[in-house]
Amino acid sequence: LAYLAVDTDIDDDLLPYDWYHRFVRQGAEQCGFPPHYLAHIDSFTHHRDPDESRRTANLGILAS
């Protein structure tokens, strides 16, 4: 099963939250992705989630 977005549904101005970026990065690392791919993930801009309770909950999952 895969989701394919149509071009009109893509908003390039949206940035992922910091905790989501860390989920992706940590998952790629745990799966043994090569260093150049990890560097590519690191290159994506992200921003701090303004919902502090959601941010804390998700960072807690990453820490466990």
N, CA, C and O of each residue as an XYZ file, in Angstrom:
256
protein
N       0.853     -1.170      0.000
C       0.000      0.000      0.000
C       0.896      1.228      0.000
O       1.848      1.308      0.776
N       0.597      2.171     -0.857
C       1.402      3.388     -0.941
C       0.492      4.585     -1.173
O      -0.565      4.468     -1.794
N       0.911      5.719     -0.672
C       0.198      6.970     -0.890
C       0.980      7.789     -1.898
O       2.177      8.022     -1.731
N       0.300      8.220     -2.938
C       0.914      9.085     -3.940
C       0.133     10.389     -3.968
O      -1.059     10.398     -4.274
N       0.796     11.473     -3.654
C       0.152     12.785     -3.662
C       0.176     13.359     -5.074
O       1.159     13.216     -5.802
N      -0.906     14.002     -5.442
C      -0.911     14.707     -6.724
C      -0.228     16.055     -6.513
O      -0.232     16.597     -5.407
N       0.351     16.585     -7.571
C       1.133     17.821     -7.472
C       0.365     18.963     -6.816
O       0.966     19.770     -6.107
N      -0.932     19.050     -7.030
C      -1.718     20.152     -6.474
C      -1.892     20.032     -4.963
O      -2.287     20.997     -4.308
N      -1.602     18.855     -4.402
C      -1.728     18.646     -2.952
C      -0.409     18.818     -2.204
O      -0.369     18.667     -0.983
N       0.652     19.127     -2.909
C       1.965     19.262     -2.279
C       2.242     20.733     -1.985
O       2.186     21.582     -2.875
N       2.541     21.015     -0.721
C       2.863     22.379     -0.298
C       4.327     22.409      0.136
O       4.664     21.981      1.240
N       5.179     22.910     -0.731
C       6.611     22.944     -0.439
C       6.978     23.897      0.686
O       8.119     23.892      1.146
N       6.030     24.717      1.139
C       6.311     25.647      2.233
C       6.159     24.989      3.602
O       6.595     25.554      4.606
N       5.554     23.816      3.657
C       5.394     23.113      4.933
C       6.688     22.405      5.294
O       7.352     21.820      4.438
N       7.032     22.466      6.560
C       8.234     21.804      7.054
C       7.856     20.770      8.103
O       6.891     20.971      8.840
N       8.596     19.666      8.187
C       8.297     18.676      9.219
C       8.691     19.203     10.602
O       9.571     20.051     10.746
N       8.009     18.668     11.600
C       8.370     19.007     12.970
C       9.692     18.344     13.337
O      10.088     17.352     12.726
N      10.356     18.886     14.316
C      11.655     18.369     14.749
C      11.574     16.915     15.185
O      12.455     16.126     14.844
N      10.546     16.544     15.925
C      10.437     15.171     16.393
C      10.199     14.205     15.233
O      10.700     13.081     15.263
N       9.450     14.615     14.218
C       9.217     13.750     13.062
C      10.524     13.536     12.293
O      10.826     12.426     11.854
N      11.281     14.603     12.140
C      12.581     14.500     11.474
C      13.470     13.509     12.210
O      14.186     12.726     11.586
N      13.424     13.544     13.526
C      14.239     12.615     14.317
C      13.748     11.175     14.178
O      14.556     10.247     14.177
N      12.412     10.974     14.059
C      11.880      9.630     13.818
C      12.445      9.063     12.516
O      12.908      7.923     12.470
N      12.398      9.866     11.475
C      12.891      9.421     10.171
C      14.381      9.124     10.247
O      14.834      8.083      9.770
N      15.140     10.024     10.840
C      16.598      9.870     10.929
C      16.970      8.644     11.749
O      17.820      7.852     11.341
N      16.334      8.487     12.905
C      16.656      7.362     13.778
C      16.251      6.042     13.119
O      16.974      5.052     13.228
N      15.109      6.017     12.440
C      14.680      4.810     11.751
C      15.641      4.415     10.650
O      15.964      3.237     10.493
N      16.101      5.395      9.886
C      17.056      5.120      8.815
C      18.364      4.587      9.378
O      18.974      3.680      8.810
N      18.782      5.150     10.482
C      20.025      4.696     11.118
C      19.878      3.264     11.627
O      20.772      2.440     11.432
N      18.753      2.966     12.278
C      18.525      1.620     12.808
C      18.425      0.578     11.696
O      18.754     -0.589     11.906
N      17.976      0.993     10.527
C      17.863      0.082      9.380
C      19.177     -0.069      8.631
O      19.256     -0.820      7.659
N      20.204      0.634      9.075
C      21.517      0.489      8.480
C      21.704      1.232      7.169
O      22.522      0.831      6.340
N      20.958      2.306      6.971
C      21.120      3.085      5.746
C      22.535      3.648      5.689
O      23.125      3.943      6.729
N      23.081      3.799      4.498
C      24.457      4.276      4.363
C      24.615      5.732      4.791
O      23.650      6.498      4.785
N      25.833      6.105      5.159
C      26.097      7.463      5.640
C      25.634      8.577      4.686
O      25.148      9.612      5.142
N      25.779      8.377      3.390
C      25.356      9.440      2.461
C      23.849      9.647      2.503
O      23.373     10.763      2.296
N      23.090      8.580      2.772
C      21.636      8.714      2.873
C      21.267      9.418      4.178
O      20.371     10.262      4.196
N      21.950      9.077      5.261
C      21.706      9.755      6.540
C      22.022     11.245      6.418
O      21.303     12.082      6.964
N      23.085     11.567      5.711
C      23.442     12.977      5.492
C      22.357     13.690      4.691
O      22.068     14.863      4.928
N      21.762     12.977      3.747
C      20.674     13.563      2.964
C      19.478     13.881      3.866
O      18.886     14.954      3.751
N      19.125     12.968      4.748
C      18.033     13.213      5.704
C      18.381     14.417      6.573
O      17.535     15.277      6.818
N      19.623     14.477      7.035
C      20.060     15.582      7.888
C      19.958     16.930      7.187
O      19.838     17.963      7.846
N      20.003     16.930      5.871
C      19.993     18.193      5.124
C      18.610     18.847      5.061
O      18.498     20.013      4.683
N      17.564     18.113      5.424
C      16.220     18.675      5.343
C      15.942     19.638      6.495
O      16.235     19.349      7.655
N      15.384     20.758      6.154
C      14.993     21.747      7.151
C      13.761     21.260      7.903
O      12.867     20.652      7.315
N      13.718     21.526      9.190
C      12.562     21.181     10.023
C      12.409     22.277     11.065
O      13.286     23.128     11.214
N      11.294     22.255     11.785
C      11.089     23.276     12.818
C      10.488     22.655     14.065
O       9.921     21.563     14.036
N      10.628     23.375     15.142
C      10.139     22.910     16.438
C       8.614     22.885     16.427
O       7.965     23.828     15.975
N       8.062     21.798     16.927
C       6.618     21.652     17.033
C       6.099     22.649     18.074
O       6.575     22.647     19.209
N       5.134     23.501     17.710
C       4.613     24.463     18.682
C       3.737     23.822     19.764
O       3.484     24.434     20.802
N       3.279     22.597     19.520
C       2.485     21.875     20.519
C       3.458     21.111     21.418
O       3.891     20.006     21.090
N       3.790     21.714     22.543
C       4.836     21.171     23.414
C       4.471     19.805     23.987
O       5.358     18.973     24.179
N       3.195     19.548     24.267
C       2.821     18.233     24.804
C       2.985     17.150     23.735
O       3.441     16.050     24.048
N       2.627     17.435     22.498
C       2.814     16.471     21.406
C       4.306     16.240     21.170
O       4.746     15.108     20.968
N       5.071     17.319     21.199
C       6.526     17.217     20.997
C       7.155     16.341     22.077
O       7.944     15.445     21.777
N       6.802     16.606     23.332
C       7.352     15.855     24.448
C       6.978     14.380     24.363
O       7.814     13.511     24.615
N       5.727     14.094     24.011
C       5.281     12.711     23.892
C       6.062     11.964     22.808
O       6.490     10.830     23.022
N       6.242     12.581     21.678
C       6.940     11.929     20.576
C       8.441     11.803     20.843
O       9.044     10.793     20.480
N       9.039     12.787     21.455
C      10.449     12.666     21.817
C      10.644     11.570     22.857
O      11.680     10.906     22.882
N       9.640     11.382     23.719
C       9.687     10.300     24.713
C       9.696      8.928     24.058
O      10.384      8.019     24.522
N       8.935      8.775     22.979
C       8.933      7.514     22.230
C      10.324      7.258     21.664
O      10.818      6.131     21.709
N      10.950      8.289     21.138
C      12.286      8.134     20.571
C      13.314      7.756     21.622
O      14.268      7.033     21.331
N      13.125      8.237     22.829
C      14.095      7.985     23.899
C      13.970      6.579     24.481
O      14.887      6.086     25.136
N      12.838      5.947     24.237
C      12.631      4.610     24.862
C      13.248      3.497     24.070
O      13.157      2.334     24.465
